[in-house]
Amino acid sequence: MANRTINMDEKLYSYLLDMGLREPEVLARLREATEAEELSVMRSAPEQGQFMAMLIRLTGARRVIEVGTYTGYATLWMALALPEDGQIITCDISERWSFVARRFWEQAGVQDKVSLYLRPALQTLDELLEFDEAASFDFAFIDADKENYELYYERCLQLIRAGGVIVIDNVLWGGSVIDDAKHDSATEAIRAFNRKLKEDQRIELVMLPVADGMTLALKQ
Ligand code: CA
């Protein structure tokens, strides 16, 4: 036993999934379909999706923004957790993966809760702000191009209400954040983003070693 986060080897991780994961069948099928796609590493981990579903319930969220849809796996976890009149606006630029996403949203019967905007996310977020949607969302999930994380975060922070939560994915970036040899644009962007949030007094901060690292920012 230790008073720090436990190391997770394959066997212990399997146990965690065996004991802790209740993945609806439609999500398991979407996960399998996503394994076949290139860049399948971009899909959220199942325990992470389940955690976000519970966060949606805990915060009583009704309106959600997602930046980075990919095949819609995290979207589907969140959509299933939302009430009947809940709504997710999800942003991506890939037509191809959205085809997979839409198919499974329909199978799960949540298609009416999900609005997919296929164009640069900054454009969608800026338009929401122009249309007076500031402080009208409860929850945001940012999981897209890392170079734009800060810009996505600043807009999402305006779009969610006080007491709303922003979840940001990949904040440990496979450990690259502490690798002195890594200076690519994505790694540098995540380092700068993490430093910024550490000092950001507009939020309460939690950084969790779930999946590839996820930060929770609770808007004051
Ligand atoms: Ca991710």
Coordinates of N, CA, C and O in Angstrom, one line a residue, residues 16-200:
L16 N -9.1 -4.1 -13.0 CA -9.8 -2.9 -12.9 C -11.0 -2.9 -13.9 O -12.1 -2.5 -13.5
L17 N -10.7 -3.3 -15.1 CA -11.8 -3.3 -16.1 C -12.8 -4.4 -15.7 O -14.0 -4.2 -15.8
D18 N -12.3 -5.5 -15.3 CA -13.3 -6.6 -15.0 C -14.2 -6.3 -13.8 O -15.4 -6.5 -13.9
M19 N -13.7 -5.6 -12.8 CA -14.5 -5.3 -11.6 C -15.2 -4.0 -11.8 O -16.3 -3.8 -11.1
G20 N -14.6 -3.0 -12.5 CA -15.2 -1.7 -12.5 C -15.9 -1.2 -13.7 O -16.6 -0.2 -13.7
L21 N -15.8 -2.0 -14.8 CA -16.4 -1.4 -16.0 C -17.8 -2.1 -16.3 O -17.9 -3.3 -16.4
R22 N -18.8 -1.3 -16.5 CA -20.1 -1.7 -17.0 C -20.4 -1.0 -18.3 O -21.0 0.0 -18.3
E23 N -19.8 -1.6 -19.3 CA -19.9 -1.0 -20.6 C -21.2 -1.5 -21.4 O -21.2 -2.7 -21.7
P24 N -22.1 -0.6 -21.7 CA -23.3 -1.1 -22.5 C -22.8 -1.7 -23.8 O -21.8 -1.4 -24.3
E25 N -23.6 -2.7 -24.2 CA -23.2 -3.5 -25.4 C -22.9 -2.7 -26.6 O -22.0 -2.9 -27.4
V26 N -23.7 -1.7 -26.8 CA -23.6 -0.8 -28.0 C -22.2 -0.1 -28.0 O -21.6 0.1 -29.0
L27 N -21.8 0.2 -26.8 CA -20.5 0.9 -26.7 C -19.3 -0.1 -26.9 O -18.3 0.2 -27.5
A28 N -19.5 -1.3 -26.5 CA -18.5 -2.4 -26.7 C -18.4 -2.6 -28.2 O -17.3 -2.8 -28.8
R29 N -19.5 -2.6 -28.9 CA -19.5 -2.8 -30.4 C -18.8 -1.6 -31.1 O -18.1 -1.8 -32.0
L30 N -19.1 -0.4 -30.6 CA -18.5 0.7 -31.2 C -17.0 0.7 -31.0 O -16.2 1.0 -31.9
R31 N -16.6 0.2 -29.8 CA -15.1 0.1 -29.5 C -14.5 -0.9 -30.5 O -13.4 -0.6 -31.0
E32 N -15.1 -2.0 -30.7 CA -14.6 -3.0 -31.6 C -14.5 -2.4 -33.0 O -13.5 -2.6 -33.7
A33 N -15.5 -1.7 -33.5 CA -15.5 -1.1 -34.8 C -14.4 0.0 -34.9 O -13.8 0.1 -36.0
T34 N -14.1 0.6 -33.8 CA -13.0 1.7 -33.8 C -11.6 1.1 -33.9 O -10.7 1.7 -34.5
E35 N -11.5 -0.1 -33.3 CA -10.2 -0.8 -33.3 C -9.7 -1.0 -34.8 O -8.5 -1.0 -35.0
A36 N -10.6 -1.1 -35.7 CA -10.3 -1.4 -37.1 C -9.8 -0.1 -37.8 O -9.1 -0.2 -38.8
E37 N -10.1 1.0 -37.2 CA -9.8 2.3 -37.9 C -8.3 2.7 -37.6 O -7.8 2.4 -36.6
E38 N -7.7 3.4 -38.5 CA -6.4 4.0 -38.3 C -6.6 5.0 -37.2 O -7.7 5.5 -37.0
L39 N -5.5 5.3 -36.4 CA -5.6 6.3 -35.3 C -6.6 5.8 -34.2 O -7.1 6.7 -33.5
S40 N -6.8 4.5 -34.1 CA -7.7 4.0 -33.1 C -7.3 4.4 -31.7 O -8.1 4.4 -30.8
V41 N -6.0 4.7 -31.6 CA -5.5 5.2 -30.3 C -6.2 6.5 -29.8 O -6.2 6.8 -28.6
M42 N -6.8 7.1 -30.7 CA -7.5 8.4 -30.4 C -8.8 8.2 -29.6 O -9.3 9.1 -29.0
R43 N -9.3 6.9 -29.7 CA -10.5 6.6 -28.9 C -10.3 6.7 -27.4 O -9.3 6.3 -26.9
S44 N -11.3 7.2 -26.7 CA -11.2 7.3 -25.3 C -11.2 5.9 -24.7 O -11.7 4.9 -25.2
A45 N -10.5 5.7 -23.5 CA -10.5 4.5 -22.8 C -11.9 4.2 -22.2 O -12.6 5.2 -21.8
P46 N -12.3 3.0 -22.1 CA -13.7 2.7 -21.6 C -13.9 3.2 -20.2 O -15.0 3.8 -19.9
E47 N -12.9 3.0 -19.3 CA -13.1 3.5 -17.9 C -13.2 5.0 -17.8 O -13.8 5.6 -16.9
Q48 N -12.6 5.7 -18.8 CA -12.7 7.1 -18.9 C -14.1 7.5 -19.4 O -14.7 8.5 -18.8
G49 N -14.6 6.8 -20.3 CA -16.0 7.2 -20.8 C -17.0 7.0 -19.7 O -17.9 7.8 -19.5
Q50 N -16.8 5.9 -19.0 CA -17.7 5.6 -17.9 C -17.6 6.6 -16.8 O -18.6 7.0 -16.2
F51 N -16.4 7.1 -16.5 CA -16.2 8.1 -15.5 C -16.9 9.4 -16.0 O -17.6 10.1 -15.2
M52 N -16.8 9.8 -17.2 CA -17.4 11.0 -17.7 C -18.9 10.9 -17.7 O -19.6 11.9 -17.4
A53 N -19.4 9.7 -17.9 CA -20.9 9.5 -17.8 C -21.3 9.8 -16.4 O -22.4 10.4 -16.2
M54 N -20.5 9.3 -15.4 CA -20.9 9.6 -14.1 C -20.8 11.1 -13.7 O -21.6 11.6 -13.0
L55 N -19.8 11.7 -14.3 CA -19.6 13.2 -14.0 C -20.9 13.9 -14.6 O -21.3 14.9 -14.0
I56 N -21.3 13.5 -15.7 CA -22.5 14.1 -16.3 C -23.7 14.0 -15.3 O -24.4 14.9 -15.1
R57 N -23.8 12.8 -14.7 CA -24.9 12.5 -13.8 C -24.7 13.4 -12.5 O -25.6 14.0 -12.0
L58 N -23.5 13.4 -12.0 CA -23.2 14.1 -10.8 C -23.4 15.6 -10.9 O -23.9 16.2 -9.9
T59 N -23.1 16.1 -12.0 CA -23.3 17.6 -12.2 C -24.7 17.9 -12.7 O -25.0 19.1 -12.9
G60 N -25.5 16.9 -13.0 CA -26.8 17.1 -13.5 C -26.8 17.8 -14.9 O -27.7 18.6 -15.2
A61 N -25.8 17.5 -15.6 CA -25.6 18.2 -16.9 C -26.7 17.9 -17.9 O -27.2 16.8 -17.9
R62 N -27.1 19.0 -18.6 CA -28.1 18.8 -19.7 C -27.5 19.2 -21.0 O -27.8 18.6 -22.1
R63 N -26.6 20.2 -21.0 CA -26.0 20.6 -22.3 C -24.5 20.5 -22.2 O -23.8 20.9 -21.3
V64 N -23.9 19.8 -23.2 CA -22.5 19.4 -23.3 C -21.9 19.8 -24.6 O -22.5 19.8 -25.6
I65 N -20.6 20.3 -24.5 CA -19.8 20.5 -25.7 C -18.7 19.5 -25.7 O -18.0 19.4 -24.7
E66 N -18.5 18.9 -26.9 CA -17.3 18.1 -27.0 C -16.5 18.6 -28.2 O -17.0 18.8 -29.3
V67 N -15.2 18.7 -27.9 CA -14.3 19.2 -29.0 C -13.4 17.9 -29.4 O -12.6 17.5 -28.6
G68 N -13.7 17.4 -30.5 CA -13.0 16.1 -31.0 C -14.0 14.9 -30.8 O -14.1 14.3 -29.8
T69 N -14.6 14.6 -31.9 CA -15.6 13.5 -31.9 C -15.0 12.2 -32.2 O -15.4 11.2 -31.5
Y70 N -14.1 12.1 -33.2 CA -13.6 10.9 -33.7 C -14.7 9.9 -34.0 O -15.6 10.3 -34.7
T71 N -14.7 8.7 -33.5 CA -15.8 7.8 -33.9 C -17.0 7.9 -32.9 O -17.9 7.0 -32.9
G72 N -17.0 8.9 -32.0 CA -18.1 9.2 -31.2 C -18.3 8.2 -30.0 O -19.4 8.1 -29.5
Y73 N -17.2 7.6 -29.6 CA -17.3 6.7 -28.4 C -17.5 7.5 -27.1 O -18.5 7.1 -26.4
A74 N -16.7 8.5 -26.8 CA -17.0 9.3 -25.6 C -18.3 10.0 -25.7 O -19.1 10.1 -24.7
T75 N -18.6 10.5 -26.9 CA -19.9 11.1 -27.2 C -21.1 10.2 -26.8 O -22.0 10.7 -26.1
L76 N -21.0 8.9 -27.1 CA -22.1 8.0 -26.8 C -22.2 7.7 -25.3 O -23.3 7.6 -24.8
W77 N -21.0 7.6 -24.6 CA -21.1 7.4 -23.2 C -21.9 8.6 -22.6 O -22.7 8.4 -21.7
M78 N -21.5 9.8 -23.0 CA -22.1 11.0 -22.4 C -23.6 11.1 -22.8 O -24.4 11.4 -22.0
A79 N -23.9 10.8 -24.1 CA -25.3 10.9 -24.5 C -26.2 10.0 -23.7 O -27.3 10.3 -23.4
L80 N -25.7 8.8 -23.5 CA -26.5 7.8 -22.7 C -26.7 8.3 -21.3 O -27.7 7.9 -20.7
A81 N -25.8 9.1 -20.8 CA -25.9 9.5 -19.4 C -26.8 10.8 -19.3 O -27.3 11.1 -18.2
L82 N -27.0 11.4 -20.4 CA -27.8 12.7 -20.3 C -29.3 12.4 -20.2 O -29.8 11.3 -20.6
P83 N -30.1 13.3 -19.6 CA -31.5 13.1 -19.6 C -32.1 13.2 -21.0 O -31.4 13.6 -22.0
E84 N -33.4 12.8 -21.1 CA -34.0 12.8 -22.5 C -33.9 14.1 -23.2 O -33.7 14.1 -24.4
D85 N -34.0 15.2 -22.5 CA -33.9 16.5 -23.2 C -32.5 17.1 -23.2 O -32.2 18.2 -23.6
G86 N -31.5 16.2 -22.9 CA -30.1 16.6 -23.0 C -29.6 16.8 -24.4 O -30.2 16.3 -25.3
Q87 N -28.5 17.6 -24.5 CA -28.0 17.9 -25.8 C -26.4 17.9 -25.8 O -25.8 18.5 -24.9
I88 N -25.8 17.3 -26.8 CA -24.4 17.4 -27.0 C -24.1 18.1 -28.3 O -24.6 17.6 -29.4
I89 N -23.3 19.1 -28.3 CA -22.7 19.7 -29.5 C -21.3 19.2 -29.6 O -20.5 19.4 -28.7
T90 N -21.1 18.4 -30.7 CA -19.8 17.8 -30.8 C -19.1 18.3 -32.1 O -19.8 18.4 -33.1
C91 N -17.8 18.5 -32.0 CA -17.1 19.2 -33.1 C -16.0 18.3 -33.7 O -15.2 17.8 -32.9
D92 N -15.9 18.1 -35.0 CA -14.8 17.4 -35.6 C -14.7 17.9 -37.0 O -15.5 18.6 -37.5
I93 N -13.6 17.5 -37.7 CA -13.4 17.9 -39.1 C -13.4 16.7 -40.0 O -13.3 16.8 -41.2
S94 N -13.5 15.5 -39.4 CA -13.5 14.3 -40.3 C -14.8 13.7 -40.6 O -15.5 13.2 -39.7
E95 N -15.2 13.8 -41.9 CA -16.4 13.2 -42.4 C -16.4 11.7 -42.2 O -17.4 11.1 -41.8
R96 N -15.2 11.1 -42.5 CA -15.1 9.7 -42.5 C -15.4 9.0 -41.2 O -16.2 8.0 -41.2
W97 N -14.9 9.5 -40.1 CA -15.1 8.8 -38.8 C -16.5 9.1 -38.3 O -17.1 8.4 -37.6
S98 N -17.0 10.3 -38.8 CA -18.4 10.7 -38.3 C -19.4 9.7 -38.8 O -20.5 9.5 -38.2
F99 N -19.1 9.0 -39.9 CA -20.0 8.0 -40.5 C -20.2 6.9 -39.5 O -21.3 6.4 -39.2
V100 N -19.1 6.4 -38.9 CA -19.1 5.4 -37.9 C -19.9 5.9 -36.7 O -20.7 5.2 -36.1
A101 N -19.5 7.1 -36.3 CA -20.1 7.7 -35.1 C -21.7 7.7 -35.2 O -22.4 7.2 -34.3
R102 N -22.1 8.2 -36.3 CA -23.6 8.4 -36.5 C -24.3 7.1 -36.5 O -25.4 6.9 -36.0
R103 N -23.7 6.1 -37.1 CA -24.3 4.7 -37.1 C -24.6 4.2 -35.7 O -25.7 3.7 -35.4
F104 N -23.6 4.4 -34.8 CA -23.8 3.8 -33.5 C -24.6 4.7 -32.6 O -25.4 4.2 -31.8
W105 N -24.6 6.0 -32.8 CA -25.5 6.9 -32.1 C -27.0 6.5 -32.4 O -27.8 6.5 -31.5
E106 N -27.2 6.2 -33.7 CA -28.6 5.7 -34.1 C -28.9 4.4 -33.5 O -30.0 4.2 -33.0
Q107 N -28.0 3.5 -33.5 CA -28.3 2.2 -32.9 C -28.6 2.3 -31.4 O -29.4 1.6 -30.9
A108 N -28.0 3.3 -30.7 CA -28.2 3.5 -29.3 C -29.5 4.4 -29.1 O -29.9 4.5 -27.9
G109 N -30.0 4.9 -30.1 CA -31.2 5.7 -30.0 C -30.9 7.1 -29.4 O -31.8 7.7 -28.8
V110 N -29.7 7.6 -29.5 CA -29.4 8.9 -28.9 C -29.2 10.0 -30.0 O -28.7 11.1 -29.7
Q111 N -29.5 9.7 -31.2 CA -29.1 10.6 -32.3 C -29.7 12.0 -32.2 O -29.2 13.0 -32.6
D112 N -30.9 12.0 -31.5 CA -31.6 13.3 -31.3 C -30.9 14.2 -30.3 O -31.2 15.4 -30.2
K113 N -30.1 13.6 -29.5 CA -29.4 14.4 -28.4 C -28.1 15.0 -29.0 O -27.4 15.8 -28.3
V114 N -27.6 14.5 -30.1 CA -26.2 14.8 -30.6 C -26.3 15.7 -31.8 O -26.9 15.3 -32.8
S115 N -25.6 16.8 -31.8 CA -25.5 17.6 -33.0 C -24.0 17.7 -33.4 O -23.2 18.2 -32.6
L116 N -23.7 17.2 -34.5 CA -22.3 17.1 -35.0 C -22.0 18.2 -35.9 O -22.7 18.4 -36.9
Y117 N -21.0 19.0 -35.6 CA -20.6 20.1 -36.5 C -19.2 19.8 -37.2 O -18.2 19.7 -36.5
L118 N -19.3 19.5 -38.5 CA -18.1 19.1 -39.2 C -17.4 20.3 -39.8 O -17.6 20.7 -41.0
R119 N -16.6 21.0 -39.0 CA -15.8 22.1 -39.4 C -14.9 22.5 -38.3 O -15.1 21.9 -37.2
P120 N -13.9 23.3 -38.5 CA -13.0 23.6 -37.4 C -13.8 24.0 -36.1 O -14.7 24.8 -36.1
A121 N -13.4 23.4 -35.0 CA -14.1 23.6 -33.7 C -14.1 25.0 -33.3 O -15.1 25.5 -32.7
L122 N -13.0 25.7 -33.5 CA -13.0 27.1 -33.1 C -14.1 28.0 -33.7 O -14.7 28.8 -33.1
Q123 N -14.4 27.6 -34.9 CA -15.5 28.3 -35.7 C -16.8 28.1 -35.0 O -17.6 29.0 -34.7
T124 N -17.1 26.8 -34.6 CA -18.3 26.4 -33.9 C -18.4 27.1 -32.6 O -19.4 27.7 -32.2
L125 N -17.3 27.0 -31.8 CA -17.3 27.6 -30.4 C -17.5 29.1 -30.5 O -18.3 29.7 -29.7
D126 N -16.8 29.8 -31.5 CA -17.0 31.2 -31.6 C -18.4 31.6 -32.0 O -18.9 32.6 -31.5
E127 N -19.0 30.8 -32.9 CA -20.4 31.1 -33.2 C -21.3 31.0 -32.1 O -22.3 31.8 -31.9
L128 N -21.1 29.9 -31.2 CA -22.0 29.8 -30.1 C -21.9 31.0 -29.2 O -22.9 31.5 -28.6
L129 N -20.7 31.5 -29.0 CA -20.5 32.7 -28.2 C -21.2 33.9 -28.8 O -21.8 34.7 -28.1
E130 N -21.0 34.0 -30.1 CA -21.7 35.1 -30.8 C -23.2 35.1 -30.7 O -23.9 36.1 -30.6
F131 N -23.7 33.8 -30.7 CA -25.2 33.7 -30.5 C -25.6 33.6 -29.1 O -26.6 33.0 -28.7
D132 N -24.8 34.3 -28.2 CA -25.2 34.5 -26.8 C -25.4 33.2 -26.0 O -26.2 33.1 -25.1
E133 N -24.6 32.2 -26.3 CA -24.7 30.9 -25.6 C -23.7 30.8 -24.5 O -23.5 29.8 -23.9
A134 N -23.0 31.9 -24.1 CA -22.1 31.9 -23.0 C -22.8 31.5 -21.7 O -24.0 31.8 -21.5
A135 N -22.2 30.7 -20.9 CA -22.7 30.2 -19.6 C -24.0 29.4 -19.8 O -24.7 29.2 -18.8
S136 N -24.2 28.8 -21.0 CA -25.4 28.0 -21.2 C -25.1 26.5 -21.2 O -26.0 25.7 -21.4
F137 N -23.9 26.1 -21.1 CA -23.5 24.7 -21.1 C -23.1 24.3 -19.7 O -22.6 25.1 -18.9
D138 N -23.2 23.0 -19.4 CA -22.9 22.4 -18.1 C -21.5 21.7 -18.0 O -20.9 21.5 -17.0
F139 N -21.1 21.2 -19.2 CA -20.0 20.3 -19.2 C -19.3 20.4 -20.6 O -20.0 20.6 -21.6
A140 N -18.0 20.3 -20.6 CA -17.3 20.3 -21.9 C -16.2 19.2 -21.8 O -15.6 18.9 -20.7
F141 N -15.9 18.6 -22.9 CA -14.9 17.6 -23.0 C -14.0 18.0 -24.2 O -14.4 18.1 -25.3
I142 N -12.7 18.2 -23.9 CA -11.7 18.6 -24.9 C -10.8 17.5 -25.2 O -10.0 17.1 -24.3
D143 N -10.8 17.0 -26.4 CA -9.9 15.9 -26.8 C -9.7 16.0 -28.3 O -10.2 15.2 -29.1
A144 N -8.9 17.0 -28.7 CA -8.7 17.2 -30.1 C -7.2 17.6 -30.3 O -6.4 17.2 -29.5
D145 N -6.9 18.3 -31.4 CA -5.5 18.7 -31.7 C -5.0 19.5 -30.5 O -5.5 20.5 -30.1
K146 N -3.8 19.0 -30.0 CA -3.3 19.6 -28.8 C -2.8 21.0 -28.9 O -2.8 21.8 -27.9
E147 N -2.4 21.4 -30.1 CA -1.9 22.7 -30.3 C -2.9 23.8 -30.1 O -2.6 24.9 -29.7
N148 N -4.2 23.4 -30.2 CA -5.3 24.4 -30.0 C -6.0 24.2 -28.6 O -7.0 24.9 -28.3
Y149 N -5.4 23.4 -27.7 CA -6.1 23.1 -26.4 C -6.4 24.4 -25.7 O -7.5 24.6 -25.2
E150 N -5.4 25.3 -25.7 CA -5.6 26.6 -24.9 C -6.8 27.4 -25.5 O -7.6 27.9 -24.7
L151 N -6.9 27.4 -26.8 CA -7.9 28.2 -27.4 C -9.3 27.5 -27.2 O -10.3 28.2 -27.0
Y152 N -9.3 26.2 -27.3 CA -10.6 25.5 -27.0 C -11.0 25.7 -25.5 O -12.2 26.0 -25.3
Y153 N -10.0 25.6 -24.7 CA -10.3 25.8 -23.2 C -10.9 27.2 -22.9 O -11.9 27.3 -22.2
E154 N -10.3 28.2 -23.5 CA -10.8 29.6 -23.2 C -12.2 29.8 -23.6 O -13.0 30.4 -23.0
R155 N -12.5 29.2 -24.8 CA -13.9 29.3 -25.3 C -14.9 28.5 -24.4 O -16.0 28.9 -24.1
C156 N -14.4 27.3 -24.1 CA -15.3 26.4 -23.3 C -15.6 27.0 -22.0 O -16.7 26.9 -21.4
L157 N -14.5 27.7 -21.4 CA -14.7 28.3 -20.1 C -15.8 29.4 -20.1 O -16.5 29.6 -19.2
Q158 N -15.9 30.1 -21.2 CA -16.9 31.1 -21.4 C -18.3 30.4 -21.6 O -19.3 30.9 -21.2
L159 N -18.3 29.3 -22.3 CA -19.5 28.6 -22.7 C -20.2 27.9 -21.5 O -21.4 27.7 -21.5
I160 N -19.4 27.4 -20.6 CA -20.0 26.7 -19.4 C -20.4 27.7 -18.3 O -19.8 28.7 -18.2
R161 N -21.4 27.2 -17.5 CA -21.9 28.0 -16.4 C -20.9 27.9 -15.2 O -20.1 27.0 -15.2
A162 N -21.0 28.8 -14.2 CA -20.3 28.6 -13.0 C -20.7 27.3 -12.4 O -21.9 26.9 -12.4
G163 N -19.8 26.5 -11.9 CA -20.1 25.2 -11.4 C -20.1 24.1 -12.4 O -20.2 22.9 -12.1
G164 N -19.9 24.5 -13.7 CA -19.8 23.5 -14.8 C -18.3 23.0 -14.8 O -17.4 23.5 -14.2
V165 N -18.2 21.9 -15.5 CA -16.9 21.2 -15.6 C -16.4 21.1 -17.0 O -17.1 20.8 -17.9
I166 N -15.0 21.3 -17.1 CA -14.4 21.0 -18.4 C -13.4 19.8 -18.1 O -12.6 19.9 -17.2
V167 N -13.5 18.8 -18.9 CA -12.6 17.7 -18.8 C -11.7 17.8 -20.0 O -12.1 17.9 -21.2
I168 N -10.4 17.7 -19.8 CA -9.4 17.8 -20.8 C -8.6 16.5 -20.9 O -8.0 16.1 -19.9
D169 N -8.5 15.9 -22.1 CA -7.8 14.6 -22.2 C -6.4 14.7 -22.6 O -5.9 15.7 -23.2
N170 N -5.6 13.6 -22.3 CA -4.2 13.4 -22.8 C -3.3 14.4 -22.2 O -2.3 14.8 -22.8
V171 N -3.5 14.8 -20.9 CA -2.7 15.8 -20.3 C -1.3 15.2 -19.8 O -0.4 16.0 -19.5
L172 N -1.2 13.9 -19.8 CA 0.1 13.3 -19.5 C 0.8 12.9 -20.8 O 2.0 12.6 -20.8
W173 N 0.1 12.8 -21.9 CA 0.6 12.6 -23.2 C 1.6 11.5 -23.3 O 2.8 11.7 -23.8
G174 N 1.2 10.4 -22.8 CA 2.1 9.2 -22.9 C 3.4 9.3 -22.1 O 4.4 8.6 -22.4
G175 N 3.5 10.3 -21.2 CA 4.7 10.5 -20.5 C 5.6 11.5 -21.1 O 6.6 12.0 -20.6
S176 N 5.3 12.0 -22.3 CA 6.2 12.9 -23.1 C 6.3 14.2 -22.3 O 7.4 14.9 -22.5
V177 N 5.4 14.6 -21.5 CA 5.5 15.9 -20.8 C 6.7 16.0 -19.9 O 7.2 17.1 -19.7
I178 N 7.3 14.8 -19.5 CA 8.5 14.9 -18.7 C 9.7 14.4 -19.4 O 10.8 14.2 -18.8
D179 N 9.6 14.2 -20.7 CA 10.7 13.7 -21.5 C 11.4 14.9 -22.1 O 10.9 15.5 -23.1
D180 N 12.6 15.1 -21.6 CA 13.4 16.3 -22.1 C 13.8 16.3 -23.5 O 14.1 17.3 -24.1
A181 N 13.7 15.1 -24.1 CA 14.1 15.0 -25.5 C 12.9 15.4 -26.5 O 13.1 15.5 -27.7
K182 N 11.7 15.5 -25.9 CA 10.5 15.8 -26.7 C 10.2 17.3 -26.8 O 10.0 17.9 -25.8
H183 N 10.3 17.8 -28.0 CA 9.9 19.2 -28.2 C 9.0 19.4 -29.4 O 9.0 20.5 -29.9
D184 N 8.3 18.4 -29.8 CA 7.3 18.6 -30.8 C 6.2 19.5 -30.4 O 6.0 19.8 -29.2
S185 N 5.4 20.0 -31.4 CA 4.5 21.1 -31.1 C 3.4 20.6 -30.1 O 2.9 21.3 -29.3
A186 N 2.9 19.3 -30.3 CA 1.8 18.8 -29.4 C 2.3 18.7 -28.0 O 1.6 19.2 -27.0
T187 N 3.5 18.2 -27.8 CA 4.0 18.0 -26.4 C 4.2 19.4 -25.8 O 3.8 19.6 -24.6
E188 N 4.8 20.3 -26.5 CA 5.0 21.7 -26.0 C 3.7 22.4 -25.6 O 3.6 23.1 -24.6
A189 N 2.7 22.1 -26.5 CA 1.4 22.7 -26.3 C 0.8 22.2 -25.0 O 0.2 22.9 -24.2
I190 N 0.9 20.9 -24.8 CA 0.3 20.3 -23.5 C 1.1 20.8 -22.3 O 0.4 21.1 -21.3
R191 N 2.4 20.9 -22.4 CA 3.2 21.4 -21.2 C 2.7 22.8 -20.9 O 2.4 23.1 -19.7
A192 N 2.6 23.7 -21.9 CA 2.2 25.0 -21.6 C 0.8 25.1 -21.1 O 0.5 25.9 -20.2
F193 N -0.1 24.2 -21.6 CA -1.5 24.2 -21.2 C -1.6 23.8 -19.7 O -2.3 24.4 -18.9
N194 N -0.8 22.7 -19.4 CA -0.9 22.2 -18.0 C -0.3 23.3 -17.0 O -0.9 23.5 -15.9
R195 N 0.7 24.0 -17.4 CA 1.3 25.1 -16.6 C 0.2 26.2 -16.4 O 0.0 26.7 -15.3
K196 N -0.4 26.5 -17.5 CA -1.5 27.6 -17.4 C -2.6 27.2 -16.4 O -3.0 28.0 -15.6
L197 N -3.1 26.0 -16.5 CA -4.2 25.6 -15.7 C -3.8 25.5 -14.2 O -4.6 25.8 -13.3
K198 N -2.5 25.2 -13.9 CA -2.1 25.1 -12.6 C -2.3 26.5 -11.9 O -2.6 26.5 -10.7
E199 N -2.1 27.5 -12.6 CA -2.2 28.9 -12.1 C -3.5 29.6 -12.3 O -3.7 30.7 -11.8
D200 N -4.4 28.9 -13.0 CA -5.7 29.5 -13.4 C -6.7 29.6 -12.2 O -7.2 28.6 -11.8

